[in-house]
Amino acid sequence: MRLLNLSLSNNRLGENIPLELSQLHGLESLDLGKNLLSGKIPEQFGELQRLETLNLSHNELSGFIPSSFDNMLALSSVHISYNQLEGPLPNIKAFREAPSNSLRGNKGLCGNATSLKACQHHGVRRKKEKKLVLLTVLLVFGFLLLFLMALGIFLTFHKKVKSTTKEPTQVNNENVFAIWSYDGKMVFENVIKAIKATENFSAKYCIGEGGYGTVYRATLPNGQVIAVKKLHPSSDGDSVNRKGFTSEISTLTEIRHHNIVKLYGYCSHPRHSFLVYEFLQGGSLDKVLASKEEAIELNWNKRVEIIQGLADALSYMNHDCSPPIIHRDISSKNVLFDLEYVTHISDFGTAIFMKIDSSNWTSVARTFGYVAPELAHTMEVNEKCDVYSFGVLTLEVTMGKHTSDLISLLSSSSSSLSSSSSCGHGILLKEVLDQRLSPPANQVAAQVAVAAKLVFACLNASPMSRPTIHQIAMKLSNRRPSLQNEFHLITLGELLDTNCFAS
C-alpha cells in the first residue's frame, strides 16, 4: 500500500522540511501549508514524479525554488504564497498557470506567470549563484579567523571581560531588536533610541490610542520603522494600566502567528513604560472601512482573506495554545494591515490565559458593540466570547460598517426558531453587503455567503449554541462552497434557517 495524500497543515511545524518526504515516490498530494517551516525547499522534491498538488503556503521558506521542479510534469496545482521565496519559477504548466493568490507575498519571484515580472537570463542567475558560493566560503574562513582571534583575546583578558559584562554594550544591527535578551528587555542604548525617535513621545508622532496606552510611529537611526505604545499614567496607583501592560507582554511573548502582530520587546521604568512592535503601514480595519477609496481597494477577495486570517489567528489562540488564550477585545480598531492587507490582530492588554477545568471571570470594560451579551450578566469568560466578537467583525467586514441594530436583530433571531421564519426573508443578502463594491461573483460570492451564514451562528445569544472558532476556520478554508450559482437570490432569513455545520 502506498501513501497517496499527506496533509500536515496548521500544525505549527518548525525548522526545515524533512528530506524523508522526498522518498514517498507514490505521493499525489502534499499539504504543508500554515506552519512555521523555514529554510529552503529540498532539491530532492523533484523526485516526487507523481505529485499533482503541492501546498507550501503561509510558512517562512526562503531561497530559490529548486531546478529539479522542472521535471515534475504531473504537478497541476501549486500554492507557495506568503513565504520568502525568490528567483525564477520552474518552467512547467503548474507554475505558469498558477493564479496570483498562489504566488503572492514572497520576496522576489519572477517568471512566465501573468502576475510576475520577467526574469533575468538564466546565465546571469548561475553567475550570481557561483559568486554567492565563493562569497560564502570566504565568509566562513573569515569567521573562523575572527573566532580564533576573539578566543585568544578572551583568554588573555578574561578577568577584565568578566568585570564589564554587566555594562551596556553598543550594538549596531540592521534590526536592533535582534539583540534583546530572553526576558524581552532592551539594552540601554536602544531604550534611548526608541524614546529619541519619538522626540520624547511628541504628539506629532502619535498614530493611535488604545485602552491603556498611546501608540507612536518612530524611525530609528538605522532606518527601521517601529510602533511604540507608551503606557498611560493612571490615577489609581497605576494598577489598571500596569495589568494591561503585563498582560500584553506575557501573551505576545508566548505566541507566534503570521496573523498576530509581533512584539519586539518592552521597557518597564518608573518614568516611561512602553512596548515596541512591528510597524504595520496599512493601518487599522476601522479606518480603512471609513475611507471610501480604501474600502473600494479592499475588494471581496481581500475581505474573504481578512475573515480567514482572523479565524486562523483566533483558532490558534483558543485551541493551539496551552493554556488557551482569550483576547476579549476583538474589534475593527484592533485589526491592523500590512501593505498587502494581511490581517494582524493587535492590542492584547485585555487577553487572559484560560484556567482549565475552572471558571474564568472578567470585567466588561471592552469595546462597545463587540462584547458577547452574556458578559453583562455572568461576567464568566470563555472562548465563545471571542466567537461572538468574530461574528460582529465579520458582519462589519462584509457590510463595510458596524450596524448595532442588525447585530441585535440577528442575535435575538438566531436564538428563536419561531422568529427565524419571518426575520430577514424579504431582505436579500446582496442588499446588505457593502454597496461601495460591486456584488461578489463566482467562487468569491460563495465564500461571502458562507461567511454570512457563519455570522448567524456566531451571534447566537446562547454561548453553548455558537460553534468553536476552530470549526469556523475549517469551514472558511473550504475553497469549494456550493452556493455561488444562487447567490443573488439568497435572503437573510434563508441563511438563518440553514445550519452551516450540518454534515
Coordinates of C-alpha atoms in Angstrom, one line a residue:
M1 CA 0.0 0.0 0.0
R2 CA 1.4 3.4 -1.0
L3 CA 0.7 6.8 0.7
L4 CA -1.2 9.0 -1.9
N5 CA -2.3 12.0 0.1
L6 CA -0.5 13.6 3.1
S7 CA -1.8 16.8 4.9
L8 CA 0.2 18.3 7.8
S9 CA -1.2 21.8 7.6
N10 CA -2.0 24.0 10.6
N11 CA 0.4 22.1 12.9
R12 CA 3.0 24.8 13.8
L13 CA 5.8 22.6 12.4
G14 CA 9.1 24.3 12.6
E15 CA 12.6 24.1 11.2
N16 CA 13.4 22.7 7.7
I17 CA 11.2 20.5 5.5
P18 CA 12.1 16.8 6.3
L19 CA 14.1 15.3 3.4
E20 CA 12.3 12.0 4.1
L21 CA 9.2 13.3 2.4
S22 CA 11.0 13.1 -1.0
Q23 CA 11.2 9.3 -0.6
L24 CA 7.3 9.0 -0.8
H25 CA 7.5 8.4 -4.5
G26 CA 3.8 7.5 -4.8
L27 CA 2.6 10.7 -3.2
E28 CA 0.0 12.6 -5.3
S29 CA -1.0 15.4 -2.8
L30 CA 1.2 17.1 -0.2
D31 CA -0.1 19.9 2.1
L32 CA 2.4 21.6 4.5
G33 CA 0.6 25.0 4.5
K34 CA 0.1 27.2 7.5
N35 CA 3.1 26.0 9.6
L36 CA 6.4 27.6 10.7
L37 CA 8.7 25.8 8.2
S38 CA 11.9 27.7 7.3
G39 CA 15.0 27.2 5.2
K40 CA 15.0 26.1 1.5
I41 CA 12.7 23.8 -0.4
P42 CA 14.6 20.5 -0.8
E43 CA 16.1 19.8 -4.2
Q44 CA 15.1 16.1 -3.7
F45 CA 11.4 17.1 -4.0
G46 CA 12.0 16.8 -7.8
E47 CA 11.9 13.0 -7.3
L48 CA 8.2 13.2 -6.5
Q49 CA 7.2 12.4 -10.1
R50 CA 3.6 11.5 -9.3
L51 CA 2.9 14.6 -7.2
E52 CA -0.1 16.5 -8.5
T53 CA -1.0 19.0 -5.7
L54 CA 1.6 20.8 -3.5
N55 CA 0.8 23.4 -0.8
L56 CA 3.7 25.2 1.0
S57 CA 1.9 28.5 1.6
H58 CA 2.0 30.5 4.8
N59 CA 5.4 29.4 6.0
E60 CA 8.9 31.0 6.3
L61 CA 10.6 29.3 3.4
S62 CA 13.4 31.2 1.6
G63 CA 15.7 31.0 -1.4
F64 CA 15.1 29.7 -4.9
I65 CA 12.6 27.1 -6.0
P66 CA 14.8 24.0 -6.9
S67 CA 15.5 23.5 -10.6
S68 CA 14.5 19.9 -10.1
F69 CA 10.9 21.0 -10.2
D70 CA 11.2 21.3 -14.0
N71 CA 10.9 17.5 -14.1
M72 CA 7.6 17.4 -12.0
L73 CA 5.4 17.1 -15.1
A74 CA 2.5 15.6 -13.1
L75 CA 2.2 18.7 -10.9
S76 CA -1.1 20.6 -11.7
S77 CA -1.7 22.7 -8.6
V78 CA 0.8 24.6 -6.5
H79 CA 0.5 27.1 -3.6
I80 CA 3.6 28.9 -2.3
S81 CA 2.1 32.2 -1.2
Y82 CA 3.3 34.1 1.9
N83 CA 6.9 32.8 2.2
Q84 CA 10.3 34.5 1.5
L85 CA 10.9 32.7 -1.8
E86 CA 12.7 34.5 -4.7
G87 CA 14.1 33.9 -8.2
P88 CA 12.5 32.3 -11.3
L89 CA 9.6 29.9 -11.3
P90 CA 10.1 26.4 -12.7
N91 CA 9.2 26.2 -16.4
I92 CA 6.2 23.9 -16.0
K93 CA 2.5 24.3 -16.6
A94 CA 1.5 24.3 -12.8
F95 CA 3.6 27.4 -12.2
R96 CA 3.0 29.2 -15.5
E97 CA -0.8 29.0 -15.0
A98 CA -0.8 29.4 -11.2
P99 CA -3.3 32.2 -10.0
S100 CA -1.8 35.3 -8.4
N101 CA -3.1 34.4 -4.9
S102 CA -1.0 31.2 -5.1
L103 CA 2.3 33.2 -5.5
R104 CA 1.7 36.5 -3.7
G105 CA 3.5 37.5 -0.5
N106 CA 7.0 36.4 -1.5
K107 CA 10.4 38.1 -1.6
G108 CA 11.0 38.4 -5.3
L109 CA 9.7 35.7 -7.6
C110 CA 9.9 36.1 -11.3
G111 CA 8.9 34.1 -14.4
N112 CA 6.2 33.5 -17.0
A113 CA 3.2 33.8 -14.7
T114 CA 1.0 36.8 -15.5
S115 CA 1.3 38.3 -12.0
L116 CA 5.2 38.3 -12.0
K117 CA 8.0 40.2 -13.7
A118 CA 10.2 38.6 -16.3
C119 CA 13.4 37.0 -15.0
Q120 CA 16.9 37.9 -15.9
H121 CA 18.8 35.5 -18.2
H122 CA 19.4 32.1 -16.7
G123 CA 23.2 32.5 -17.2
V124 CA 23.1 35.6 -15.0
R125 CA 21.4 33.6 -12.3
R126 CA 24.1 30.9 -12.4
K127 CA 26.9 33.5 -12.2
K128 CA 25.2 35.0 -9.2
E129 CA 24.9 31.6 -7.6
K130 CA 28.7 30.9 -8.2
K131 CA 29.6 34.3 -6.7
L132 CA 27.4 33.5 -3.7
V133 CA 29.1 30.2 -3.1
L134 CA 32.5 31.9 -3.3
L135 CA 31.4 34.6 -1.0
T136 CA 30.1 32.1 1.5
V137 CA 33.4 30.2 1.5
L138 CA 35.3 33.4 2.1
L139 CA 32.9 34.5 4.9
V140 CA 33.3 31.1 6.6
F141 CA 37.1 31.2 6.6
G142 CA 37.0 34.8 7.7
F143 CA 34.6 34.0 10.5
L144 CA 36.9 31.2 11.7
L145 CA 39.8 33.5 11.7
L146 CA 37.9 36.1 13.7
F147 CA 36.7 33.5 16.1
L148 CA 40.2 32.3 16.8
M149 CA 41.4 35.9 17.4
A150 CA 38.4 36.6 19.7
L151 CA 39.1 33.4 21.6
G152 CA 42.7 34.5 22.2
I153 CA 41.6 37.9 23.4
F154 CA 39.0 36.4 25.6
L155 CA 41.5 34.1 27.3
T156 CA 44.0 36.9 27.7
F157 CA 41.7 39.5 29.2
H158 CA 39.2 37.1 30.9
K159 CA 39.2 39.0 34.2
K160 CA 38.6 42.3 32.5
V161 CA 35.8 41.0 30.4
K162 CA 34.1 39.4 33.5
S163 CA 34.2 42.7 35.3
T164 CA 32.4 44.6 32.5
T165 CA 29.8 42.1 31.4
K166 CA 27.0 43.9 33.2
E167 CA 27.7 47.2 31.5
P168 CA 25.6 48.3 28.4
T169 CA 27.1 47.2 25.0
Q170 CA 27.0 49.4 21.9
V171 CA 25.3 47.4 19.1
N172 CA 24.9 48.4 15.5
N173 CA 22.5 46.0 13.9
E174 CA 20.2 46.3 10.9
N175 CA 17.5 45.2 13.2
V176 CA 18.4 46.5 16.7
F177 CA 15.7 44.3 18.3
A178 CA 17.5 41.1 17.4
I179 CA 19.8 41.6 20.4
W180 CA 17.1 41.7 23.1
S181 CA 17.5 39.2 25.9
Y182 CA 15.1 36.4 26.7
D183 CA 13.1 38.4 29.2
G184 CA 12.2 40.9 26.4
K185 CA 14.1 43.9 27.8
M186 CA 16.1 46.1 25.5
V187 CA 19.7 47.1 26.2
F188 CA 20.0 50.6 27.5
E189 CA 21.2 52.2 24.2
N190 CA 18.1 51.1 22.3
V191 CA 15.7 52.3 25.0
I192 CA 17.2 55.7 24.5
K193 CA 16.9 55.4 20.7
A194 CA 13.2 54.5 20.9
I195 CA 12.5 57.5 23.1
K196 CA 14.5 59.9 20.9
A197 CA 12.8 58.6 17.7
T198 CA 9.5 59.9 19.1
E199 CA 11.1 63.2 20.3
N200 CA 10.2 62.1 23.8
F201 CA 6.7 61.0 22.7
S202 CA 5.7 64.1 20.8
A203 CA 2.1 64.3 19.7
K204 CA 3.1 64.7 16.0
Y205 CA 4.2 61.0 16.0
C206 CA 1.0 59.8 17.6
I207 CA -0.8 57.3 15.3
G208 CA -3.5 55.9 17.7
E209 CA -4.7 55.5 21.2
G210 CA -5.7 52.2 23.0
G211 CA -7.4 51.5 26.2
Y212 CA -4.2 51.8 28.3
G213 CA -1.6 53.4 26.0
T214 CA -0.9 55.8 23.2
V215 CA 0.8 54.5 20.0
Y216 CA 3.6 56.4 18.2
R217 CA 5.4 55.8 15.0
A218 CA 9.2 56.0 15.3
T219 CA 12.1 55.8 12.8
L220 CA 15.3 54.6 14.3
P221 CA 18.7 56.0 13.1
N222 CA 19.3 52.8 11.0
G223 CA 16.0 53.4 9.1
Q224 CA 13.9 50.8 10.9
V225 CA 10.3 51.9 11.5
I226 CA 8.7 50.7 14.7
A227 CA 5.4 51.3 16.6
V228 CA 5.8 52.3 20.3
K229 CA 2.9 52.0 22.7
K230 CA 3.5 54.2 25.8
L231 CA 1.6 53.3 28.9
H232 CA -0.9 55.9 30.1
P233 CA -0.4 57.4 33.6
S234 CA -3.1 56.2 36.0
S235 CA -4.8 57.8 39.0
D236 CA -5.4 54.5 40.8
G237 CA -1.7 53.8 41.6
D238 CA -1.1 52.6 38.0
S239 CA -2.7 49.2 38.8
V240 CA -5.2 49.1 35.9
N241 CA -2.8 50.1 33.1
R242 CA 0.0 48.1 34.6
K243 CA -2.2 45.0 34.5
G244 CA -2.9 45.6 30.8
F245 CA 0.8 46.2 30.2
T246 CA 1.9 43.0 31.8
S247 CA -0.9 41.0 30.2
E248 CA 0.2 42.1 26.7
I249 CA 3.8 41.2 27.4
S250 CA 3.0 37.8 28.8
T251 CA 0.7 37.0 26.0
L252 CA 2.7 38.1 23.0
T253 CA 5.9 36.5 24.3
E254 CA 4.2 33.2 24.3
I255 CA 2.6 33.2 20.8
R256 CA 3.8 33.3 17.2
H257 CA 1.4 33.5 14.3
H258 CA 1.6 35.4 10.9
N259 CA -1.9 36.9 11.7
I260 CA -0.8 38.3 15.1
V261 CA 1.3 41.5 15.5
K262 CA 4.9 40.9 16.5
L263 CA 6.1 42.3 19.8
Y264 CA 9.8 43.2 19.6
G265 CA 10.3 44.0 23.3
Y266 CA 9.4 46.3 26.1
C267 CA 10.8 48.8 28.6
S268 CA 9.5 49.0 32.2
H269 CA 10.7 52.1 34.0
P270 CA 9.2 54.4 36.6
R271 CA 9.4 57.3 34.1
H272 CA 8.5 55.5 30.9
S273 CA 6.9 52.1 30.3
F274 CA 6.3 51.1 26.7
L275 CA 6.1 48.3 24.3
V276 CA 7.7 48.1 20.8
Y277 CA 6.0 46.3 17.9
E278 CA 6.5 45.8 14.2
F279 CA 5.0 48.8 12.3
L280 CA 2.1 47.9 10.0
Q281 CA 1.7 50.5 7.3
G282 CA -1.8 49.5 6.1
G283 CA -3.5 51.0 9.2
S284 CA -6.5 49.6 11.1
L285 CA -9.6 48.0 9.7
D286 CA -12.0 50.7 11.1
K287 CA -10.1 53.5 9.4
V288 CA -9.8 51.6 6.1
L289 CA -13.6 50.9 6.0
A290 CA -14.3 54.6 6.9
S291 CA -12.4 55.8 3.8
K292 CA -14.3 55.3 0.5
E293 CA -11.2 55.0 -1.6
E294 CA -9.5 52.5 0.7
A295 CA -12.7 50.5 1.2
I296 CA -13.1 50.1 -2.6
E297 CA -9.5 48.9 -2.8
L298 CA -10.5 46.3 -0.1
N299 CA -12.2 44.1 -2.7
W300 CA -14.2 40.9 -1.9
N301 CA -11.1 38.7 -2.4
K302 CA -9.2 40.6 0.2
R303 CA -12.2 40.7 2.6
V304 CA -12.6 37.0 2.4
E305 CA -8.8 36.7 3.2
I306 CA -9.2 39.1 6.2
I307 CA -12.0 37.0 7.6
Q308 CA -10.0 33.8 7.1
G309 CA -6.9 35.4 8.8
L310 CA -9.0 36.5 11.8
A311 CA -10.4 32.9 12.2
D312 CA -7.0 31.3 11.8
A313 CA -5.4 33.6 14.5
L314 CA -8.2 33.1 17.0
S315 CA -8.3 29.4 16.4
Y316 CA -4.5 29.3 17.1
M317 CA -5.0 31.3 20.3
N318 CA -8.1 29.5 21.6
H319 CA -7.2 25.9 20.6
D320 CA -3.5 25.5 19.7
C321 CA -2.0 27.4 22.7
S322 CA -1.7 25.8 26.1
P323 CA -3.3 27.2 28.2
P324 CA -5.8 28.7 25.7
I325 CA -5.7 32.5 25.2
I326 CA -8.8 34.6 25.1
H327 CA -8.4 38.1 23.5
R328 CA -11.6 39.6 24.9
D329 CA -11.4 42.8 22.8
I330 CA -11.7 41.8 19.1
S331 CA -12.8 44.9 17.2
S332 CA -12.1 46.7 14.0
K333 CA -9.7 49.1 15.7
N334 CA -7.6 46.2 16.9
V335 CA -7.2 44.6 13.4
L336 CA -4.1 46.0 11.6
F337 CA -2.9 45.5 8.0
D338 CA 0.4 45.5 6.2
L339 CA 0.7 46.9 2.7
E340 CA -0.9 43.8 1.2
Y341 CA -3.9 43.9 3.6
V342 CA -2.7 40.8 5.5
T343 CA -4.6 40.6 8.8
H344 CA -2.8 41.2 12.1
I345 CA -4.6 41.1 15.5
S346 CA -3.2 43.6 18.0
D347 CA -3.8 45.1 21.5
F348 CA -3.6 42.2 23.9
G349 CA -3.9 44.2 27.0
T350 CA -7.2 42.5 27.9
A351 CA -6.1 39.0 26.9
I352 CA -6.1 36.2 29.5
F353 CA -4.8 32.7 29.8
M354 CA -7.7 30.3 30.4
K355 CA -7.6 28.2 33.6
I356 CA -8.5 24.7 32.5
D357 CA -11.3 23.0 34.5
S358 CA -12.3 26.1 36.4
S359 CA -14.4 29.2 36.0
N360 CA -12.8 32.4 34.5
W361 CA -14.2 35.7 35.5
T362 CA -13.8 39.1 33.9
S363 CA -14.9 42.8 33.9
V364 CA -17.0 44.2 31.0
A365 CA -14.6 47.1 30.1
R366 CA -14.3 46.2 26.4
T367 CA -15.1 47.9 23.1
F368 CA -18.8 48.7 23.0
G369 CA -20.7 46.8 20.3
Y370 CA -18.4 43.8 20.1
V371 CA -18.9 42.3 23.6
A372 CA -20.9 39.0 23.9
P373 CA -24.2 39.7 25.7
E374 CA -23.7 37.1 28.4
L375 CA -20.8 39.1 29.9
A376 CA -23.3 41.7 31.0
H377 CA -25.0 39.1 33.3
T378 CA -22.5 36.4 34.3
M379 CA -19.0 38.0 33.7
E380 CA -17.7 34.5 33.1
V381 CA -15.4 34.5 30.1
N382 CA -14.6 31.6 27.7
E383 CA -13.6 31.2 24.0
K384 CA -17.3 31.7 22.9
C385 CA -16.8 35.4 23.8
D386 CA -14.2 35.7 21.1
V387 CA -16.5 33.8 18.7
Y388 CA -19.3 36.4 19.2
S389 CA -16.8 39.3 18.6
F390 CA -15.6 37.5 15.5
G391 CA -19.2 37.3 14.2
V392 CA -19.7 41.1 14.8
L393 CA -16.4 41.8 13.0
T394 CA -17.2 39.5 10.1
L395 CA -20.5 41.3 9.6
E396 CA -18.6 44.7 9.7
V397 CA -16.2 43.5 7.0
T398 CA -18.9 42.3 4.7
M399 CA -21.3 45.3 5.3
G400 CA -18.5 47.9 5.4
K401 CA -19.7 49.4 8.6
H402 CA -20.7 48.4 12.2
T403 CA -24.5 48.2 12.5
S404 CA -25.7 47.6 16.0
D405 CA -29.4 47.3 15.1
L406 CA -28.8 44.4 12.6
I407 CA -26.5 42.7 15.1
S408 CA -29.2 42.8 17.8
L409 CA -31.8 41.5 15.3
L410 CA -29.6 38.6 14.2
S411 CA -28.5 37.7 17.8
S412 CA -32.1 37.6 19.1
S413 CA -33.5 35.8 15.9
S414 CA -30.8 33.1 15.9
S415 CA -31.8 32.0 19.4
S416 CA -35.5 31.7 18.4
L417 CA -36.6 29.3 15.7
S418 CA -40.1 30.7 15.8
S419 CA -38.9 34.2 14.7
S420 CA -36.5 32.9 12.2
S421 CA -39.3 32.1 9.8
S422 CA -40.1 35.8 9.3
C423 CA -36.8 37.5 10.1
G424 CA -35.0 38.6 7.0
H425 CA -36.8 36.6 4.4
G426 CA -37.6 39.7 2.5
I427 CA -34.1 41.1 2.6
L428 CA -31.6 39.8 0.0
L429 CA -28.0 39.2 1.3
K430 CA -26.5 41.3 -1.6
E431 CA -28.6 44.3 -0.4
V432 CA -26.9 44.5 3.0
L433 CA -23.4 44.0 1.7
D434 CA -21.0 47.0 1.3
Q435 CA -22.7 48.9 -1.6
R436 CA -19.4 50.6 -2.4
L437 CA -18.3 47.4 -4.1
S438 CA -19.9 45.5 -7.0
P439 CA -21.6 42.3 -5.8
P440 CA -19.2 39.4 -5.5
A441 CA -19.3 36.8 -8.2
N442 CA -18.5 33.1 -8.8
Q443 CA -16.5 31.3 -6.1
V444 CA -15.9 34.6 -4.1
A445 CA -19.7 35.0 -3.9
A446 CA -20.0 31.6 -2.4
Q447 CA -17.3 32.3 0.2
V448 CA -19.0 35.5 1.1
A449 CA -22.3 33.6 1.6
V450 CA -20.5 31.0 3.8
A451 CA -19.1 33.9 5.9
A452 CA -22.6 35.4 6.2
K453 CA -24.0 32.1 7.4
L454 CA -21.3 31.9 10.0
V455 CA -22.3 35.3 11.3
F456 CA -25.7 34.0 12.3
A457 CA -24.1 31.1 14.2
C458 CA -21.5 33.3 15.9
L459 CA -24.1 35.9 17.1
N460 CA -26.4 33.3 18.7
A461 CA -27.5 34.7 22.1
S462 CA -26.7 31.3 23.7
P463 CA -22.9 30.7 24.0
M464 CA -23.4 27.0 24.0
S465 CA -25.1 27.2 20.6
R466 CA -22.2 29.0 19.0
P467 CA -19.6 27.0 17.1
T468 CA -15.9 26.9 18.1
I469 CA -13.6 29.2 16.3
H470 CA -11.7 26.1 15.1
Q471 CA -14.9 24.8 13.4
I472 CA -15.3 28.3 11.8
A473 CA -11.7 28.4 10.5
M474 CA -12.1 24.9 8.9
K475 CA -15.4 25.9 7.3
L476 CA -13.9 29.0 5.8
S477 CA -10.8 27.1 4.5
N478 CA -13.1 25.0 2.3
R479 CA -12.4 26.7 -1.1
R480 CA -15.2 24.8 -3.0
P481 CA -18.5 26.0 -1.4
S482 CA -21.7 25.2 -3.3
L483 CA -23.7 28.5 -3.1
Q484 CA -22.2 30.5 -5.9
N485 CA -24.9 29.9 -8.5
E486 CA -27.9 31.1 -6.4
F487 CA -26.0 33.9 -4.5
H488 CA -28.1 36.7 -6.0
L489 CA -31.3 35.1 -4.6
I490 CA -30.1 34.3 -1.0
T491 CA -32.0 36.1 1.7
L492 CA -31.0 36.7 5.3
G493 CA -33.9 34.5 6.5
E494 CA -32.6 31.6 4.4
L495 CA -29.1 31.9 5.9
L496 CA -30.6 31.9 9.4
D497 CA -32.7 28.8 8.7
T498 CA -29.7 26.9 7.3
N499 CA -27.4 25.0 9.7
C500 CA -24.0 25.7 8.1
F501 CA -22.4 23.0 10.2
A502 CA -24.7 20.2 9.1
S503 CA -22.9 17.2 7.6

